[in-house]
Coordinates of C-alpha atoms and ligand atoms in Angstrom, one line a residue:
M2 CA 3.6 1.6 -11.2
F3 CA 6.9 1.1 -13.1
E4 CA 6.1 2.6 -16.4
G5 CA 9.2 3.9 -18.2
R6 CA 11.5 2.6 -15.4
T7 CA 14.3 0.1 -15.8
I8 CA 14.7 -2.3 -12.9
L9 CA 17.9 -4.2 -12.5
L10 CA 17.0 -7.5 -10.8
G11 CA 20.1 -9.1 -9.3
V12 CA 19.6 -12.8 -8.4
S13 CA 22.1 -14.6 -6.3
G14 CA 22.4 -18.3 -5.5
G15 CA 19.8 -19.3 -2.8
I16 CA 16.8 -21.6 -3.1
A17 CA 14.5 -18.6 -3.1
A18 CA 16.0 -17.8 -6.6
Y19 CA 13.0 -19.8 -8.0
K20 CA 10.7 -16.9 -6.8
A21 CA 12.7 -14.4 -8.8
G22 CA 10.9 -15.5 -12.0
E23 CA 7.6 -14.5 -10.5
L24 CA 9.1 -11.2 -9.4
V25 CA 10.2 -10.5 -13.0
R26 CA 6.6 -11.1 -14.2
R27 CA 5.2 -8.8 -11.6
F28 CA 7.6 -6.0 -12.5
V29 CA 6.9 -6.5 -16.2
R30 CA 3.1 -6.5 -15.6
A31 CA 3.5 -3.2 -13.7
G32 CA 5.1 -1.6 -16.8
G33 CA 8.7 -2.1 -15.8
N34 CA 11.6 -2.8 -18.1
V35 CA 13.5 -5.6 -16.3
Q36 CA 17.2 -6.3 -16.7
V37 CA 18.2 -9.5 -15.0
V38 CA 21.7 -10.1 -13.7
M39 CA 22.5 -13.5 -12.2
T40 CA 25.4 -14.8 -10.3
A41 CA 27.0 -18.2 -11.3
N42 CA 25.4 -19.9 -8.3
A43 CA 21.9 -18.5 -9.1
R44 CA 22.1 -20.4 -12.4
N45 CA 22.1 -23.6 -10.4
F46 CA 18.6 -22.8 -9.1
I47 CA 16.9 -21.1 -12.1
T48 CA 18.1 -20.8 -15.7
P49 CA 19.0 -17.7 -17.5
L50 CA 16.6 -18.9 -20.3
T51 CA 13.7 -18.7 -17.9
M52 CA 14.6 -15.2 -16.8
Q53 CA 15.2 -14.1 -20.4
T54 CA 11.9 -15.4 -21.5
L55 CA 10.0 -13.7 -18.6
S56 CA 11.9 -10.4 -18.9
G57 CA 12.1 -10.4 -22.7
Q58 CA 15.8 -9.2 -22.4
P59 CA 19.1 -11.0 -22.6
V60 CA 20.3 -11.9 -19.1
C61 CA 23.7 -10.7 -17.9
T62 CA 25.7 -13.5 -16.2
D63 CA 29.3 -13.5 -17.5
L64 CA 31.5 -10.4 -17.2
F65 CA 33.7 -11.8 -19.9
D66 CA 31.0 -12.8 -22.4
L67 CA 32.4 -11.1 -25.5
G68 CA 29.1 -11.0 -27.4
L69 CA 26.9 -9.6 -24.6
E70 CA 29.6 -7.2 -23.4
S71 CA 29.9 -5.7 -26.9
Q72 CA 26.1 -5.2 -27.1
I73 CA 25.6 -3.9 -23.5
G74 CA 28.6 -3.2 -21.5
H75 CA 28.3 -3.8 -17.7
I76 CA 28.8 -0.1 -16.9
Q77 CA 26.0 0.8 -19.3
V78 CA 23.8 -1.8 -17.5
A79 CA 24.7 -0.2 -14.2
R80 CA 23.9 3.3 -15.5
A81 CA 20.6 2.4 -17.2
A82 CA 19.0 1.2 -14.0
H83 CA 16.5 3.5 -12.2
L84 CA 16.3 0.9 -9.4
I85 CA 18.2 -2.2 -8.3
V86 CA 16.4 -5.0 -6.6
L87 CA 18.5 -7.9 -5.2
A88 CA 16.2 -10.9 -4.6
P89 CA 17.2 -13.2 -3.2
A90 CA 20.3 -11.6 -1.7
T91 CA 22.5 -14.3 -0.1
A92 CA 24.8 -13.8 2.9
N93 CA 27.7 -14.0 0.4
L94 CA 26.3 -11.3 -1.9
I95 CA 25.6 -9.0 1.1
A96 CA 29.1 -9.6 2.5
K97 CA 30.7 -8.8 -0.9
M98 CA 28.6 -5.6 -1.2
A99 CA 29.5 -4.5 2.3
S100 CA 33.2 -4.8 1.5
G101 CA 33.2 -3.5 -2.0
I102 CA 34.2 -6.8 -3.7
A103 CA 33.6 -6.8 -7.4
D104 CA 34.5 -10.3 -8.7
D105 CA 31.5 -11.1 -11.0
Y106 CA 29.0 -9.4 -13.2
L107 CA 26.5 -8.6 -10.4
T108 CA 29.0 -7.3 -7.8
T109 CA 30.8 -5.2 -10.5
V110 CA 27.5 -3.6 -11.6
L111 CA 26.6 -2.9 -8.0
L112 CA 29.9 -1.1 -7.4
A113 CA 29.4 1.0 -10.5
A114 CA 25.7 1.8 -10.0
T115 CA 24.2 5.0 -8.5
A116 CA 20.6 3.9 -8.5
P117 CA 18.8 3.1 -5.2
I118 CA 19.2 -0.5 -4.1
V119 CA 16.6 -2.7 -2.5
V120 CA 18.1 -5.7 -0.8
C121 CA 15.9 -8.7 0.0
P122 CA 17.9 -11.2 2.1
A123 CA 17.0 -14.9 2.0
M124 CA 19.1 -17.6 3.8
N125 CA 19.2 -20.1 6.6
V126 CA 18.3 -18.6 10.0
R127 CA 21.7 -19.1 11.5
M128 CA 23.4 -17.5 8.5
Y129 CA 21.0 -14.6 8.8
E130 CA 21.4 -14.2 12.6
N131 CA 25.2 -14.6 12.4
Q132 CA 26.7 -11.4 13.7
V133 CA 28.8 -11.0 10.5
T134 CA 25.7 -11.0 8.3
Q135 CA 24.0 -8.6 10.7
R136 CA 27.0 -6.3 10.7
N137 CA 27.1 -6.4 6.9
L138 CA 23.4 -5.6 6.7
E139 CA 23.9 -2.7 9.1
T140 CA 26.7 -1.5 6.8
L141 CA 24.3 -1.7 3.8
R142 CA 21.7 0.2 5.7
H143 CA 24.2 2.9 6.5
M144 CA 25.1 3.1 2.8
G145 CA 21.5 3.9 2.1
C146 CA 20.3 0.5 0.8
H147 CA 16.7 -0.4 1.6
I148 CA 16.4 -3.7 3.3
V149 CA 13.2 -5.8 2.9
E150 CA 13.5 -8.0 6.0
P151 CA 13.1 -11.7 5.5
E152 CA 10.1 -13.5 7.0
S153 CA 10.0 -16.1 9.8
G154 CA 8.6 -19.6 9.3
E155 CA 9.7 -22.9 8.0
L156 CA 12.8 -22.6 5.8
A157 CA 13.8 -24.7 2.8
C158 CA 16.4 -26.4 5.0
K159 CA 13.5 -27.5 7.3
E160 CA 14.7 -25.3 10.2
E161 CA 12.3 -22.7 11.7
G162 CA 13.3 -19.1 11.9
T163 CA 13.9 -15.8 10.1
G164 CA 15.4 -16.1 6.6
R165 CA 12.6 -16.7 4.2
L166 CA 12.5 -14.2 1.3
A167 CA 9.9 -11.5 2.0
E168 CA 6.5 -11.7 0.3
L169 CA 6.8 -10.5 -3.3
T170 CA 4.1 -7.9 -2.6
A171 CA 6.3 -6.4 0.1
I172 CA 9.3 -6.3 -2.3
M173 CA 7.2 -4.7 -5.0
E174 CA 5.7 -2.1 -2.5
T175 CA 9.2 -1.2 -1.2
A176 CA 10.5 -0.9 -4.8
C177 CA 7.5 1.4 -5.6
R178 CA 8.1 3.5 -2.5
V179 CA 11.8 3.9 -3.3
L180 CA 10.9 5.2 -6.8
T181 CA 8.1 7.5 -5.6
P182 CA 9.0 11.1 -4.5
P183 CA 8.5 11.3 -0.7
T184 CA 6.0 14.2 -1.1
L185 CA 4.2 13.2 2.2
K186 CA 7.3 12.6 4.2
D187 CA 6.7 13.2 8.0
R188 CA 3.0 13.8 7.3
R189 CA 0.6 11.8 9.5
I190 CA -2.4 10.6 7.6
L191 CA -5.4 8.7 8.9
V192 CA -7.6 6.8 6.5
S193 CA -10.8 4.9 7.3
A194 CA -12.0 2.1 5.0
G195 CA -14.6 -0.6 4.6
P196 CA -18.0 -1.2 6.0
T197 CA -19.1 -1.6 9.7
W198 CA -21.0 -4.6 11.0
E199 CA -23.7 -3.8 13.5
A200 CA -24.8 -7.1 15.1
F201 CA -28.2 -7.8 16.5
D202 CA -27.3 -11.4 17.6
P203 CA -24.1 -13.5 17.5
V204 CA -24.7 -14.6 13.9
R205 CA -26.6 -11.7 12.2
Y206 CA -25.6 -8.1 11.5
I207 CA -26.5 -5.1 9.4
S208 CA -23.9 -3.9 7.0
N209 CA -23.3 -2.5 3.4
P210 CA -21.5 -3.7 0.3
S211 CA -18.3 -1.7 0.9
T212 CA -15.2 -3.7 0.2
G213 CA -12.7 -1.1 1.5
K214 CA -10.8 -0.9 -1.9
M215 CA -10.9 2.9 -2.1
G216 CA -9.6 3.4 1.4
Y217 CA -6.9 0.7 1.1
A218 CA -5.8 2.4 -2.2
L219 CA -5.5 5.7 -0.4
A220 CA -3.5 4.2 2.4
T221 CA -1.2 2.3 -0.1
V222 CA -0.5 5.4 -2.1
A223 CA 0.1 7.7 0.9
A224 CA 2.6 5.1 2.3
R225 CA 4.4 5.1 -1.1
R226 CA 4.7 8.8 -0.7
S227 CA 6.4 8.2 2.6
A228 CA 3.5 9.4 4.9
H229 CA 3.0 7.8 8.4
V230 CA -0.3 6.1 7.6
H231 CA -2.9 4.8 10.0
L232 CA -5.6 2.7 8.4
V233 CA -8.8 2.2 10.5
S234 CA -10.6 -0.6 8.7
G235 CA -13.9 -2.3 9.1
P236 CA -14.2 -6.0 8.2
T237 CA -12.8 -6.6 4.7
Y238 CA -11.0 -9.5 2.9
L239 CA -8.2 -7.2 1.7
Q240 CA -4.6 -7.7 2.7
P241 CA -3.3 -4.9 4.9
P242 CA -1.2 -2.5 2.7
H243 CA 2.5 -2.7 3.2
G244 CA 4.0 -0.2 5.6
V245 CA 0.8 1.1 7.2
N246 CA -0.3 0.9 10.8
M247 CA -3.5 -1.2 10.8
H248 CA -6.3 -0.8 13.2
R249 CA -9.1 -3.3 12.7
V250 CA -12.6 -2.5 14.0
V251 CA -16.0 -4.0 13.5
T252 CA -18.7 -1.6 14.6
A253 CA -19.2 2.2 14.0
L254 CA -18.8 2.8 17.7
Q255 CA -15.4 1.0 17.7
M256 CA -14.4 2.9 14.6
Q257 CA -15.3 6.2 16.3
E258 CA -13.3 5.4 19.4
C259 CA -10.3 4.4 17.4
I260 CA -10.4 7.4 15.1
L261 CA -11.0 9.9 17.9
D262 CA -8.0 8.5 19.7
L263 CA -5.7 8.9 16.7
A264 CA -7.2 12.1 15.2
P265 CA -5.4 14.9 17.3
G266 CA -2.0 14.0 15.9
M267 CA -3.0 13.8 12.3
D268 CA -2.2 16.2 9.5
A269 CA -5.0 14.9 7.3
I270 CA -8.0 12.5 7.8
I271 CA -9.7 10.8 4.9
M272 CA -13.0 9.2 5.8
A273 CA -13.5 6.6 3.1
A274 CA -15.3 4.1 5.3
A275 CA -19.0 3.3 4.7
V276 CA -20.0 3.8 8.3
G277 CA -23.3 2.2 9.3
D278 CA -25.8 5.0 10.2
Y279 CA -27.8 2.7 12.5
R280 CA -27.1 -0.1 15.0
P281 CA -29.6 -2.4 16.7
A282 CA -30.7 -1.1 20.0
E283 CA -29.6 -4.4 21.6
A284 CA -27.1 -7.0 20.5
L285 CA -28.7 -10.2 21.9
P286 CA -26.3 -12.7 23.5
Q287 CA -28.0 -15.8 21.9
K288 CA -29.1 -16.4 18.3
V289 CA -32.7 -15.2 17.8
K290 CA -34.9 -18.3 17.0
K291 CA -36.8 -18.1 13.8
L292 CA -40.5 -18.0 14.4
D293 CA -43.4 -18.0 11.9
G294 CA -44.1 -14.2 12.1
D295 CA -42.1 -11.2 11.2
L296 CA -39.3 -9.7 13.3
S297 CA -38.8 -6.1 14.1
V298 CA -35.4 -4.8 15.2
K299 CA -35.2 -1.3 16.8
L300 CA -32.3 0.7 15.4
L301 CA -30.5 3.5 17.1
R302 CA -28.7 6.3 15.2
N303 CA -24.9 5.9 15.2
P304 CA -22.8 9.0 15.8
D305 CA -21.5 10.7 12.6
I306 CA -17.8 10.4 13.1
L307 CA -16.8 12.8 10.3
A308 CA -19.2 15.5 11.6
G309 CA -17.6 15.1 15.0
L310 CA -14.1 15.5 13.5
G311 CA -15.3 18.6 11.6
R312 CA -16.3 20.2 14.9
S313 CA -13.1 19.4 16.8
R314 CA -10.5 19.6 14.0
S315 CA -7.3 21.3 15.0
E316 CA -5.8 24.2 13.1
G317 CA -4.4 23.2 9.7
Q318 CA -5.8 19.7 9.9
V319 CA -7.1 18.6 6.5
L320 CA -10.5 16.8 6.5
I321 CA -11.8 14.9 3.6
G322 CA -15.1 13.0 3.2
F323 CA -16.8 10.7 0.7
A324 CA -20.3 10.9 -0.5
A325 CA -21.8 7.9 -2.3
E326 CA -25.2 8.8 -3.6
T327 CA -27.9 7.2 -5.8
E328 CA -29.6 10.6 -6.6
N329 CA -29.0 14.3 -6.5
L330 CA -25.3 13.7 -6.2
I331 CA -24.0 17.3 -6.2
E332 CA -26.6 18.8 -3.9
N333 CA -26.3 16.0 -1.4
A334 CA -22.6 16.0 -1.4
R335 CA -22.4 19.8 -1.1
E336 CA -24.8 19.7 1.9
K337 CA -22.5 17.1 3.6
L338 CA -19.4 19.1 2.8
V339 CA -20.8 22.2 4.6
Q340 CA -22.4 20.3 7.5
K341 CA -19.3 18.3 8.2
R342 CA -16.9 21.3 7.7
L343 CA -14.7 19.5 5.1
D344 CA -11.9 20.8 2.9
F345 CA -13.4 18.8 0.0
I346 CA -15.7 15.9 -0.5
V347 CA -15.2 13.1 -3.0
A348 CA -18.6 12.3 -4.6
N349 CA -19.5 9.3 -6.6
N350 CA -22.7 8.2 -8.2
L351 CA -23.5 4.6 -7.1
G352 CA -25.6 4.2 -10.3
N353 CA -22.6 4.6 -12.6
P354 CA -21.0 1.4 -14.0
G355 CA -17.3 1.2 -12.9
S356 CA -17.8 3.4 -9.9
G357 CA -18.4 2.8 -6.2
F358 CA -18.7 -0.3 -4.0
G359 CA -16.5 -3.2 -4.9
C360 CA -15.2 -1.9 -8.3
D361 CA -11.5 -1.6 -9.1
T362 CA -12.2 1.7 -10.8
N363 CA -14.0 4.8 -9.6
E364 CA -15.4 7.9 -11.3
V365 CA -15.5 10.8 -8.8
K366 CA -16.2 14.5 -8.6
I367 CA -14.3 16.7 -6.2
I368 CA -16.4 19.4 -4.5
R369 CA -14.9 22.2 -2.4
P370 CA -16.7 24.9 -0.3
V371 CA -15.9 27.4 -3.0
G372 CA -14.9 27.1 -6.7
D373 CA -15.7 24.8 -9.5
I374 CA -16.5 21.1 -9.2
E375 CA -13.7 18.9 -10.6
E376 CA -14.9 15.9 -12.6
L377 CA -12.3 13.2 -12.8
P378 CA -12.5 10.5 -15.5
R379 CA -13.0 6.9 -14.6
M380 CA -9.7 5.5 -13.3
A381 CA -8.2 2.7 -11.3
K382 CA -8.8 3.3 -7.6
E383 CA -5.0 3.7 -7.0
R384 CA -5.0 6.5 -9.6
V385 CA -8.0 8.1 -8.0
A386 CA -6.2 7.9 -4.6
G387 CA -3.2 9.6 -6.2
E388 CA -5.4 12.5 -7.4
I389 CA -7.0 12.9 -4.0
L390 CA -3.6 12.9 -2.3
D391 CA -2.2 15.5 -4.8
R392 CA -5.0 17.8 -3.6
I393 CA -4.4 17.1 0.0
E394 CA -0.7 17.8 -0.5
A395 CA -1.6 21.2 -2.0
L396 CA -3.8 22.0 1.1
L397 CA -1.1 20.9 3.5
A398 CA 1.4 23.1 1.6
N399 CA -0.5 26.2 2.4
T400 CA -1.6 25.2 5.9
R401 CA -4.5 27.4 6.9
T402 CA -7.6 27.0 9.2
Y403 CA -11.0 26.1 8.0
G404 CA -13.0 28.9 6.4
E405 CA -10.0 31.0 5.6
S406 CA -9.5 31.7 1.9
Ligands
LIG22 O1 -23.8 11.4 5.6 P1 -23.1 10.3 4.9 O2 -23.0 9.0 5.6 O3 -23.5 10.1 3.4 O4 -21.6 10.9 4.7 C1 -20.6 10.1 4.2 C2 -19.3 10.5 4.8 O5 -19.4 10.6 6.2 C3 -18.2 9.5 4.6 O6 -17.0 10.2 4.5 C4 -18.3 8.6 5.8 O7 -17.0 8.0 6.1 C5 -18.7 9.6 6.9 N1 -19.5 9.0 7.9 C6 -19.1 9.0 9.3 N2 -19.9 8.5 10.2 C7 -21.2 8.1 10.0 C8 -21.6 8.1 8.6 C9 -20.8 8.5 7.6 O8 -18.0 9.5 9.5 N3 -21.9 7.6 10.9

């Protein structure tokens, strides 16, 4: 995510500074080159040695440190950053930024930097709610800073309220979005993900092994590209991606209702969900007692949501399906592509290792109504999502109706 990027992590003096160490590790793990700059007060909460060890770089703390300043001048530090993340950002740091005060290393660098700035406030609830802090935050927003709102809950000072540093995943996602070109800005994208559960009594259901990872990766990457994303998800254990509108459903019928409701306003719809094809004719109100003999459950056919979308799609709307097959991958996928009137279908062979349900990687083929099949190598699902979205962007760029060449 941050390969070849220099992230300047500014740490100011609040109790949440202890979380900044973990943030450095996450940026480094994601390929980033992290330059830590700490205020004098931050050093009371976490040591420069810790941050230096985790980032693998000398930490900038003292503007008048002759040694460090001769190696890397503070203006050079400001210039080298592709992105600045301030976590935690105290009320004091926010106030200094809002008024242009430059009286230590961090604030001086901030005044000299031109890179985008992500501000992650963390402080006591009253300090956060104080109108001076709110006014200062408004000023920063106006200046183009990206604010990652603090969370509510129990604070270190034992008070309840808003002021806890945002989840590190939210900070990472915001950082990633800020660095990603907004190629899907103002586009509305609907993604479906996960399995459906079709209950036949209160404790039993028919489902499939889908974990939702491919659909969640699509929603995550589309949000990073600044799309308005709606994620309609069957039951999964995955965390909702940051910055998407979540719609949780359980059954195929609920998924259909939710998707048909949202579909008319969408520029693109990606059906990555493994929708159950059948549902029990009756969902019994009480648990079915186990008897000696066998049990038969009558199954009814569920509607094909994607085929319905194909019939009713509006002009210019892009429609993408998935085909997971165990045999005759290409023929089966092609048949679905035509039947469901899709722009393209993403086909994967469930028999391949590292592909399909539950894996973190996927190896897919992209099949269009005309033209060659594209075979993509096995990649992390987020990379596959990026490839799929690149192709959707190309379709959206030359908006045309289905069937036109
Ligand atoms: O026909 P099949 O189920 O293999 O097609 C898979 C594609 O159709 C996927 O994109 C899936 O999300 C979608 N689908 C659907 N409604 C169903 C079954 C599948 O939208 N009832």
